[in-house]
Short mmCIF file of C-alpha atoms in Angstrom, two decimals:
data_model
loop_
_atom_site.label_atom_id
_atom_site.label_comp_id
_atom_site.label_asym_id
_atom_site.label_seq_id
_atom_site.Cartn_x
_atom_site.Cartn_y
_atom_site.Cartn_z
CA MET C 1 33.04 0.12 -13.74
CA ILE C 2 30.35 -0.45 -11.15
CA PRO C 3 26.81 0.99 -11.06
CA VAL C 4 26.06 4.11 -9.04
CA ASP C 5 23.86 2.31 -6.50
CA GLN C 6 26.59 -0.28 -5.87
CA ALA C 7 29.21 2.43 -5.45
CA ARG C 8 27.02 4.19 -2.89
CA GLU C 9 26.48 1.00 -0.92
CA ARG C 10 30.20 0.23 -0.85
CA ILE C 11 30.96 3.69 0.47
CA LEU C 12 28.27 3.49 3.14
CA ASP C 13 29.42 0.03 4.21
CA ALA C 14 32.93 1.38 4.74
CA LEU C 15 31.83 4.30 6.94
CA LYS C 16 30.68 4.37 10.54
CA PRO C 17 28.96 7.18 12.46
CA THR C 18 31.27 9.35 14.52
CA THR C 19 31.58 8.93 18.28
CA ILE C 20 28.85 10.05 20.68
CA ILE C 21 29.26 13.20 22.75
CA SER C 22 26.97 14.97 25.20
CA LEU C 23 26.32 18.64 24.40
CA PRO C 24 24.35 21.32 26.25
CA TYR C 25 21.07 21.86 24.43
CA ALA C 26 22.18 25.35 23.34
CA GLU C 27 25.07 23.79 21.37
CA SER C 28 23.19 20.85 19.88
CA LEU C 29 21.29 22.64 17.11
CA GLY C 30 21.91 20.95 13.76
CA ARG C 31 23.67 17.93 15.28
CA VAL C 32 22.27 14.43 14.83
CA LEU C 33 20.86 12.61 17.84
CA ALA C 34 22.90 9.55 18.72
CA LYS C 35 20.49 8.45 21.45
CA PRO C 36 16.75 9.05 21.81
CA VAL C 37 15.49 11.97 23.87
CA VAL C 38 13.77 10.44 26.91
CA ALA C 39 11.55 12.54 29.19
CA ALA C 40 12.83 13.09 32.72
CA ARG C 41 9.48 14.47 33.92
CA THR C 42 5.77 14.44 33.14
CA GLN C 43 4.22 17.34 31.20
CA PRO C 44 2.02 18.82 32.44
CA PRO C 45 2.88 17.45 35.89
CA PHE C 46 -0.69 18.09 37.11
CA ASP C 47 -4.18 18.52 35.70
CA ALA C 48 -4.11 22.08 34.31
CA SER C 49 -6.74 24.51 33.16
CA ALA C 50 -6.88 25.12 29.42
CA MET C 51 -8.81 28.38 29.83
CA ASP C 52 -9.33 31.34 32.15
CA GLY C 53 -12.48 30.75 34.22
CA TYR C 54 -13.64 28.84 37.26
CA ALA C 55 -12.88 25.33 38.48
CA VAL C 56 -15.95 23.46 39.70
CA ARG C 57 -17.19 20.02 40.61
CA SER C 58 -19.39 18.82 37.75
CA ARG C 59 -21.70 17.11 40.27
CA ASP C 60 -22.60 20.59 41.59
CA MET C 61 -23.71 21.68 38.10
CA THR C 62 -27.25 20.37 38.40
CA GLY C 63 -28.98 22.65 35.88
CA GLU C 64 -28.35 24.80 32.82
CA THR C 65 -27.60 27.72 35.17
CA ASN C 66 -25.93 27.18 38.55
CA THR C 67 -24.96 29.37 41.50
CA LEU C 68 -21.84 28.57 43.51
CA THR C 69 -19.73 30.33 46.14
CA LEU C 70 -16.22 31.54 45.28
CA GLN C 71 -13.70 29.71 47.44
CA GLY C 72 -10.35 31.10 46.31
CA GLU C 73 -8.01 31.17 43.35
CA SER C 74 -5.58 28.87 41.53
CA ALA C 75 -3.12 30.87 39.45
CA ALA C 76 -0.27 29.79 37.22
CA GLY C 77 2.56 28.92 39.59
CA HIS C 78 0.30 29.24 42.66
CA SER C 79 -2.22 26.48 43.32
CA LEU C 80 -5.27 26.77 45.54
CA GLY C 81 -3.49 24.47 47.96
CA ARG C 82 -6.58 22.58 49.11
CA ALA C 83 -9.44 20.54 47.72
CA ILE C 84 -12.47 22.35 46.42
CA ALA C 85 -15.46 22.10 48.75
CA PRO C 86 -18.95 21.05 47.64
CA GLY C 87 -20.99 23.93 46.28
CA THR C 88 -17.98 26.15 45.66
CA ALA C 89 -15.81 27.25 42.76
CA ALA C 90 -12.26 28.51 42.45
CA ARG C 91 -11.05 31.25 40.13
CA ILE C 92 -8.49 29.67 37.80
CA SER C 93 -6.16 30.91 35.07
CA THR C 94 -4.83 29.16 32.01
CA GLY C 95 -2.08 26.70 32.94
CA ALA C 96 -2.89 26.74 36.65
CA PRO C 97 -3.33 23.47 38.61
CA VAL C 98 -6.91 22.27 38.84
CA PRO C 99 -7.77 21.98 42.56
CA ALA C 100 -8.35 18.50 43.95
CA GLY C 101 -12.01 17.56 43.64
CA ALA C 102 -12.68 19.83 40.64
CA ASP C 103 -13.26 18.14 37.29
CA GLN C 104 -14.57 20.95 35.11
CA VAL C 105 -13.54 24.47 34.16
CA VAL C 106 -16.25 26.92 33.11
CA ILE C 107 -14.85 29.64 30.88
CA GLN C 108 -15.06 33.19 32.16
CA GLU C 109 -17.38 34.30 29.35
CA LYS C 110 -20.11 31.99 30.69
CA THR C 111 -20.12 33.39 34.23
CA GLU C 112 -21.39 36.36 36.22
CA ARG C 113 -19.98 37.39 39.59
CA GLU C 114 -21.31 39.48 42.46
CA GLY C 115 -18.97 39.44 45.42
CA ASP C 116 -18.29 35.79 46.24
CA GLN C 117 -21.40 34.56 44.45
CA LEU C 118 -21.01 33.09 40.97
CA THR C 119 -23.69 32.40 38.39
CA LEU C 120 -22.48 29.89 35.82
CA HIS C 121 -24.43 29.52 32.60
CA GLU C 122 -23.30 25.97 31.86
CA ALA C 123 -24.45 22.45 32.62
CA ALA C 124 -22.30 19.64 33.91
CA ARG C 125 -19.46 18.84 31.51
CA PRO C 126 -16.96 16.56 33.26
CA HIS C 127 -13.33 17.15 32.17
CA ALA C 128 -14.25 20.23 30.10
CA ASN C 129 -11.35 22.66 29.53
CA ILE C 130 -8.90 20.57 31.56
CA ARG C 131 -5.56 19.32 30.30
CA LYS C 132 -4.88 16.04 32.06
CA ALA C 133 -1.48 15.40 33.63
CA GLY C 134 0.82 13.80 31.04
CA ILE C 135 -1.29 14.84 28.05
CA ASP C 136 1.99 15.88 26.37
CA PHE C 137 4.27 13.16 27.75
CA PHE C 138 5.07 11.10 30.83
CA ASP C 139 8.35 10.60 32.66
CA GLY C 140 10.28 7.91 30.76
CA ASP C 141 8.55 8.42 27.41
CA THR C 142 10.76 8.40 24.29
CA LEU C 143 10.11 11.79 22.73
CA VAL C 144 12.53 11.91 19.77
CA PRO C 145 14.22 8.87 18.19
CA ALA C 146 17.92 8.73 17.44
CA GLY C 147 19.06 9.64 13.93
CA LEU C 148 17.19 12.93 13.54
CA LYS C 149 18.87 16.30 13.19
CA VAL C 150 18.21 18.53 16.21
CA ASN C 151 15.99 21.52 15.43
CA ALA C 152 14.47 24.34 17.48
CA ASP C 153 11.27 22.42 18.26
CA MET C 154 13.23 19.42 19.54
CA ILE C 155 15.30 21.66 21.81
CA ALA C 156 12.15 23.20 23.29
CA LEU C 157 10.69 19.72 23.85
CA ALA C 158 13.88 18.33 25.40
CA VAL C 159 14.24 21.26 27.80
CA GLY C 160 10.58 21.01 28.78
CA ALA C 161 11.16 17.32 29.46
CA GLY C 162 13.91 18.10 31.93
CA ARG C 163 16.93 17.49 29.68
CA VAL C 164 19.87 19.87 29.98
CA SER C 165 22.06 18.07 27.44
CA LEU C 166 21.61 15.87 24.38
CA ASP C 167 23.62 12.88 23.16
CA VAL C 168 24.68 13.63 19.60
CA HIS C 169 27.27 12.46 17.10
CA ARG C 170 30.52 14.36 17.03
CA GLN C 171 30.61 16.65 14.02
CA PRO C 172 32.49 14.81 11.24
CA ARG C 173 35.62 16.52 9.91
CA ILE C 174 35.83 16.29 6.12
CA GLY C 175 39.06 17.06 4.32
CA ILE C 176 38.85 18.71 0.89
CA LEU C 177 41.93 18.47 -1.32
CA SER C 178 42.19 20.05 -4.74
CA THR C 179 44.85 18.98 -7.27
CA GLY C 180 46.49 20.56 -10.28
CA ASP C 181 49.02 23.20 -11.34
CA GLU C 182 46.27 24.97 -13.26
CA LEU C 183 44.48 26.09 -10.09
CA VAL C 184 44.84 29.32 -8.14
CA GLU C 185 42.97 30.28 -5.00
CA PRO C 186 40.16 32.86 -5.10
CA GLY C 187 41.58 36.38 -5.00
CA GLU C 188 44.94 35.39 -6.49
CA THR C 189 46.03 36.50 -9.94
CA THR C 190 45.38 33.88 -12.59
CA GLY C 191 48.02 33.19 -15.17
CA PRO C 192 47.15 32.75 -18.85
CA ASP C 193 46.84 28.97 -18.38
CA GLN C 194 45.12 28.91 -15.00
CA ILE C 195 41.62 28.88 -13.51
CA VAL C 196 40.19 29.72 -10.10
CA ASN C 197 39.83 26.84 -7.63
CA SER C 198 36.06 27.14 -7.29
CA VAL C 199 34.86 23.54 -6.85
CA SER C 200 36.51 23.13 -3.45
CA LYS C 201 34.56 26.13 -2.18
CA GLY C 202 31.28 24.69 -3.41
CA LEU C 203 32.09 21.36 -1.79
CA ALA C 204 32.97 23.08 1.49
CA ALA C 205 29.55 24.74 1.43
CA LEU C 206 27.87 21.39 0.72
CA VAL C 207 29.78 19.78 3.60
CA SER C 208 28.73 22.57 5.98
CA ALA C 209 25.11 22.36 4.86
CA SER C 210 25.23 18.63 5.65
CA GLY C 211 26.17 19.31 9.27
CA CYS C 212 29.87 18.48 8.90
CA GLU C 213 33.03 20.53 9.32
CA PRO C 214 34.96 21.16 6.09
CA VAL C 215 38.74 21.14 6.48
CA TYR C 216 40.34 22.68 3.41
CA LEU C 217 43.77 21.18 2.73
CA GLY C 218 44.74 23.40 -0.19
CA ILE C 219 46.01 22.42 -3.63
CA ALA C 220 48.28 19.45 -4.27
CA ARG C 221 50.47 20.41 -7.18
CA ASP C 222 51.32 18.10 -10.06
CA ASN C 223 54.28 16.34 -8.45
CA PRO C 224 54.44 13.28 -6.18
CA GLN C 225 56.00 15.09 -3.20
CA SER C 226 53.21 17.66 -3.05
CA VAL C 227 50.59 14.91 -3.13
CA HIS C 228 52.45 13.01 -0.40
CA ASP C 229 52.65 16.09 1.83
CA HIS C 230 48.94 16.76 1.50
CA PHE C 231 48.08 13.17 2.38
CA GLU C 232 50.10 13.67 5.57
CA ASP C 233 48.00 16.75 6.37
CA ALA C 234 44.83 14.63 6.21
CA LYS C 235 45.56 12.67 9.37
CA GLY C 236 42.79 12.70 11.97
CA LEU C 237 39.95 13.38 9.53
CA ASP C 238 36.83 11.27 9.16
CA LEU C 239 36.80 11.39 5.35
CA LEU C 240 39.07 12.87 2.69
CA VAL C 241 37.52 14.17 -0.53
CA THR C 242 39.90 14.79 -3.41
CA ILE C 243 39.13 16.71 -6.59
CA GLY C 244 40.78 15.74 -9.87
CA GLY C 245 44.16 14.12 -10.44
CA ALA C 246 42.73 10.63 -10.84
CA SER C 247 43.27 10.08 -14.56
CA VAL C 248 46.20 8.26 -16.15
CA GLY C 249 48.02 11.25 -17.61
CA ASP C 250 51.70 12.02 -17.00
CA HIS C 251 50.80 14.75 -14.52
CA ASP C 252 48.12 12.87 -12.56
CA HIS C 253 49.94 11.66 -9.45
CA LEU C 254 47.13 11.34 -6.93
CA ARG C 255 46.24 7.69 -7.44
CA ARG C 256 49.90 6.69 -7.91
CA VAL C 257 50.94 8.18 -4.57
CA PHE C 258 47.81 6.74 -2.94
CA ALA C 259 48.86 3.24 -4.05
CA GLU C 260 52.57 3.70 -3.24
CA GLU C 261 51.71 4.69 0.33
CA GLY C 262 49.58 1.63 0.98
CA GLY C 263 46.20 2.88 -0.11
CA ALA C 264 43.66 0.20 -1.01
CA LEU C 265 41.08 0.84 -3.72
CA ASP C 266 37.51 -0.33 -3.31
CA PHE C 267 36.48 0.81 -6.79
CA GLU C 268 38.13 3.03 -9.39
CA LYS C 269 35.39 3.93 -11.88
CA ILE C 270 31.61 4.08 -11.89
CA ALA C 271 29.12 3.73 -14.73
CA LEU C 272 28.07 7.35 -14.50
CA LYS C 273 27.89 10.36 -16.80
CA PRO C 274 29.11 12.84 -15.74
CA GLY C 275 31.45 11.34 -13.12
CA LYS C 276 33.01 8.16 -14.52
CA PRO C 277 36.49 8.67 -12.93
CA THR C 278 35.09 8.69 -9.37
CA TRP C 279 36.99 6.34 -7.05
CA PHE C 280 36.94 5.25 -3.41
CA GLY C 281 39.41 3.59 -1.09
CA GLU C 282 41.23 3.79 2.23
CA ILE C 283 44.72 4.86 3.23
CA ARG C 284 46.01 4.28 6.75
CA GLY C 285 42.47 3.97 8.07
CA LEU C 286 41.25 7.13 6.32
CA PRO C 287 38.41 6.73 3.79
CA VAL C 288 39.10 8.65 0.58
CA LEU C 289 36.50 9.62 -2.02
CA GLY C 290 38.05 10.80 -5.26
CA LEU C 291 35.85 13.14 -7.31
CA PRO C 292 36.40 14.12 -10.95
CA GLY C 293 38.10 17.41 -11.69
CA ASN C 294 35.35 18.77 -13.93
CA PRO C 295 33.18 21.06 -11.77
CA VAL C 296 29.75 19.73 -12.75
CA SER C 297 30.95 16.13 -12.52
CA ALA C 298 32.25 16.72 -8.99
CA LEU C 299 29.06 18.42 -7.82
CA VAL C 300 26.72 15.88 -9.42
CA VAL C 301 28.64 13.00 -7.86
CA SER C 302 28.47 14.85 -4.53
CA ARG C 303 24.66 14.65 -4.62
CA LEU C 304 24.73 10.96 -5.43
CA LEU C 305 27.60 9.71 -3.24
CA LEU C 306 29.11 12.36 -0.96
CA GLN C 307 25.91 13.59 0.71
CA PRO C 308 24.82 10.05 1.69
CA ALA C 309 28.36 9.44 3.01
CA LEU C 310 28.20 12.59 5.14
CA ALA C 311 24.82 11.51 6.46
CA ARG C 312 26.23 8.11 7.45
CA LEU C 313 29.10 9.73 9.35
CA ASN C 314 26.54 11.94 11.10
CA GLY C 315 24.44 8.94 12.12
CA GLU C 316 21.71 9.62 9.57
CA HIS C 317 20.34 7.37 6.85
CA LYS C 318 19.84 9.25 3.60
CA SER C 319 19.94 8.42 -0.08
CA PRO C 320 18.97 10.54 -3.08
CA VAL C 321 15.19 10.76 -3.45
CA PHE C 322 13.92 10.53 -7.01
CA ILE C 323 10.40 11.47 -8.03
CA PRO C 324 8.54 10.73 -11.27
CA ALA C 325 8.05 13.47 -13.82
CA ARG C 326 6.73 13.89 -17.33
CA CYS C 327 9.27 14.62 -20.04
CA ALA C 328 8.53 17.57 -22.36
CA VAL C 329 10.87 16.56 -25.20
CA ASP C 330 12.34 13.56 -26.99
CA LEU C 331 15.28 11.88 -25.27
CA PRO C 332 17.40 9.35 -27.17
CA GLU C 333 18.30 5.87 -25.93
CA ASN C 334 20.87 5.93 -23.17
CA ASP C 335 24.21 4.09 -23.27
CA HIS C 336 26.07 1.87 -20.79
CA ARG C 337 26.38 4.61 -18.14
CA GLU C 338 23.69 6.01 -15.85
CA THR C 339 23.34 9.57 -17.12
CA TYR C 340 22.24 12.70 -15.29
CA LEU C 341 21.01 15.60 -17.39
CA ARG C 342 20.78 19.07 -15.91
CA GLY C 343 17.08 19.81 -16.30
CA GLN C 344 14.49 22.51 -15.93
CA LEU C 345 11.07 22.07 -14.36
CA ASN C 346 8.41 23.82 -16.43
CA GLN C 347 5.32 25.54 -15.06
CA ASP C 348 3.11 22.72 -16.35
CA GLY C 349 5.08 20.19 -14.28
CA SER C 350 7.03 18.72 -17.19
CA VAL C 351 10.83 18.62 -17.37
CA GLU C 352 13.36 19.05 -20.12
CA PRO C 353 17.17 19.08 -20.27
CA LEU C 354 19.07 22.32 -20.61
CA ARG C 355 20.97 22.88 -23.83
CA ASN C 356 24.41 23.00 -22.23
CA GLN C 357 25.31 19.59 -20.74
CA ASP C 358 29.08 20.11 -20.70
CA SER C 359 30.63 18.73 -17.49
CA SER C 360 32.56 21.97 -16.95
CA ALA C 361 29.57 24.34 -17.25
CA LEU C 362 28.73 25.44 -13.70
CA SER C 363 26.34 28.12 -14.96
CA ALA C 364 24.08 25.43 -16.42
CA LEU C 365 24.10 23.53 -13.12
CA VAL C 366 23.01 26.66 -11.28
CA ARG C 367 20.21 27.26 -13.80
CA ALA C 368 19.03 23.67 -13.45
CA SER C 369 16.24 22.91 -11.02
CA CYS C 370 16.67 19.13 -11.23
CA LEU C 371 18.78 16.26 -12.51
CA ILE C 372 17.04 13.95 -14.99
CA ARG C 373 18.17 10.35 -14.47
CA ARG C 374 18.58 8.16 -17.51
CA PRO C 375 19.10 4.49 -16.58
CA ILE C 376 21.80 2.30 -18.06
CA ASN C 377 20.70 1.27 -21.59
CA GLY C 378 17.41 3.08 -21.01
CA PRO C 379 15.02 3.28 -23.98
CA ALA C 380 14.19 6.48 -25.79
CA VAL C 381 11.62 8.74 -24.13
CA HIS C 382 9.05 10.75 -26.09
CA PRO C 383 7.12 13.85 -25.00
CA GLY C 384 4.77 12.87 -22.20
CA GLY C 385 6.92 9.87 -21.26
CA ALA C 386 7.97 9.19 -17.67
CA VAL C 387 11.41 10.01 -16.25
CA ASP C 388 12.85 10.12 -12.75
CA ILE C 389 14.26 13.37 -11.44
CA LEU C 390 16.29 14.49 -8.45
CA VAL C 391 15.16 17.96 -7.39
CA LEU C 392 18.16 20.10 -6.49
CA GLU C 393 18.16 21.68 -3.04
CA GLY C 394 16.47 25.03 -2.74
CA ARG C 395 14.56 24.61 -5.99
CA GLN C 396 10.90 23.85 -6.50
CA ALA C 397 9.55 20.43 -7.45
#
């Protein structure tokens, strides 16, 4: 068995980000930038007014109250078209170009107008209410670094910077393969010895939420030919995730067929509870992550290993983020496996494990707001003692 951190590093070392494609900005939402977003223009491209008012030369503002002659108007999209003359002012609207020669905008509320005569109740304030050209960015500036997931704000920025497409990583295609005669698909009639294939659906949702495309390959039944056929269906994927079938029982054929067809194991067990039978390897150039068949085990391992793997394929760099917390109850010494307890965050900020820690109990995982990490051979923890927790997505820390 190898430690969890070592297993994660081995998986990440074996994976590479997907190829780079160029997508129109409207199709890039949620994809990961493969190259930085670089401005193709300056914003704003000219000195612009930040307020509605009048553009003036500050040198003409000789007192606390000044009288100037109205020369014309600079509106958004329609500049004055000439330099402002001494002793004059130009009507100006928010976002409009500041006329050449002007270096101050007096807001409308501080002015009075009679015909073309303006009284401005303001002293000289050079650069007041003017947004300088390039205050947002200049042509050639790097606006967003590679490795970030594209969001609505980034799209608005990229379009404003003159970009019509973004260089992103191709969406990884992740195969999901269930195993076992005991499984039936949702909506099918279950026999007296069968259960619904639910874990694959949860994993597909996790894959989608991670920005990847889940490719469901169905259920490999408990015979070598079925396993072989499903491995054939996995060609062209970026990662294959299998569920169950990795033990040493008479009906567990997954690992046997994997080896017979030239698959190479990187590791076959990890020092983890729940999740010890997790394995990883490669078959014909396809990385394969084998998850345990127990539902909670599979979904806990997915937080620790699968999500970082999906991030790597997407060009991101992510690992589980643990935060310190105060334990509300006694916890015994831990054994030789890193243990994750389904836990509940209390209103006072403390945490405690749920009663049901069975690796098949999905209801307890849903009720949990965090996973409490117990290190290998960790000492006992008493009320008030420190523990590390992983807050589960969508739940409050």
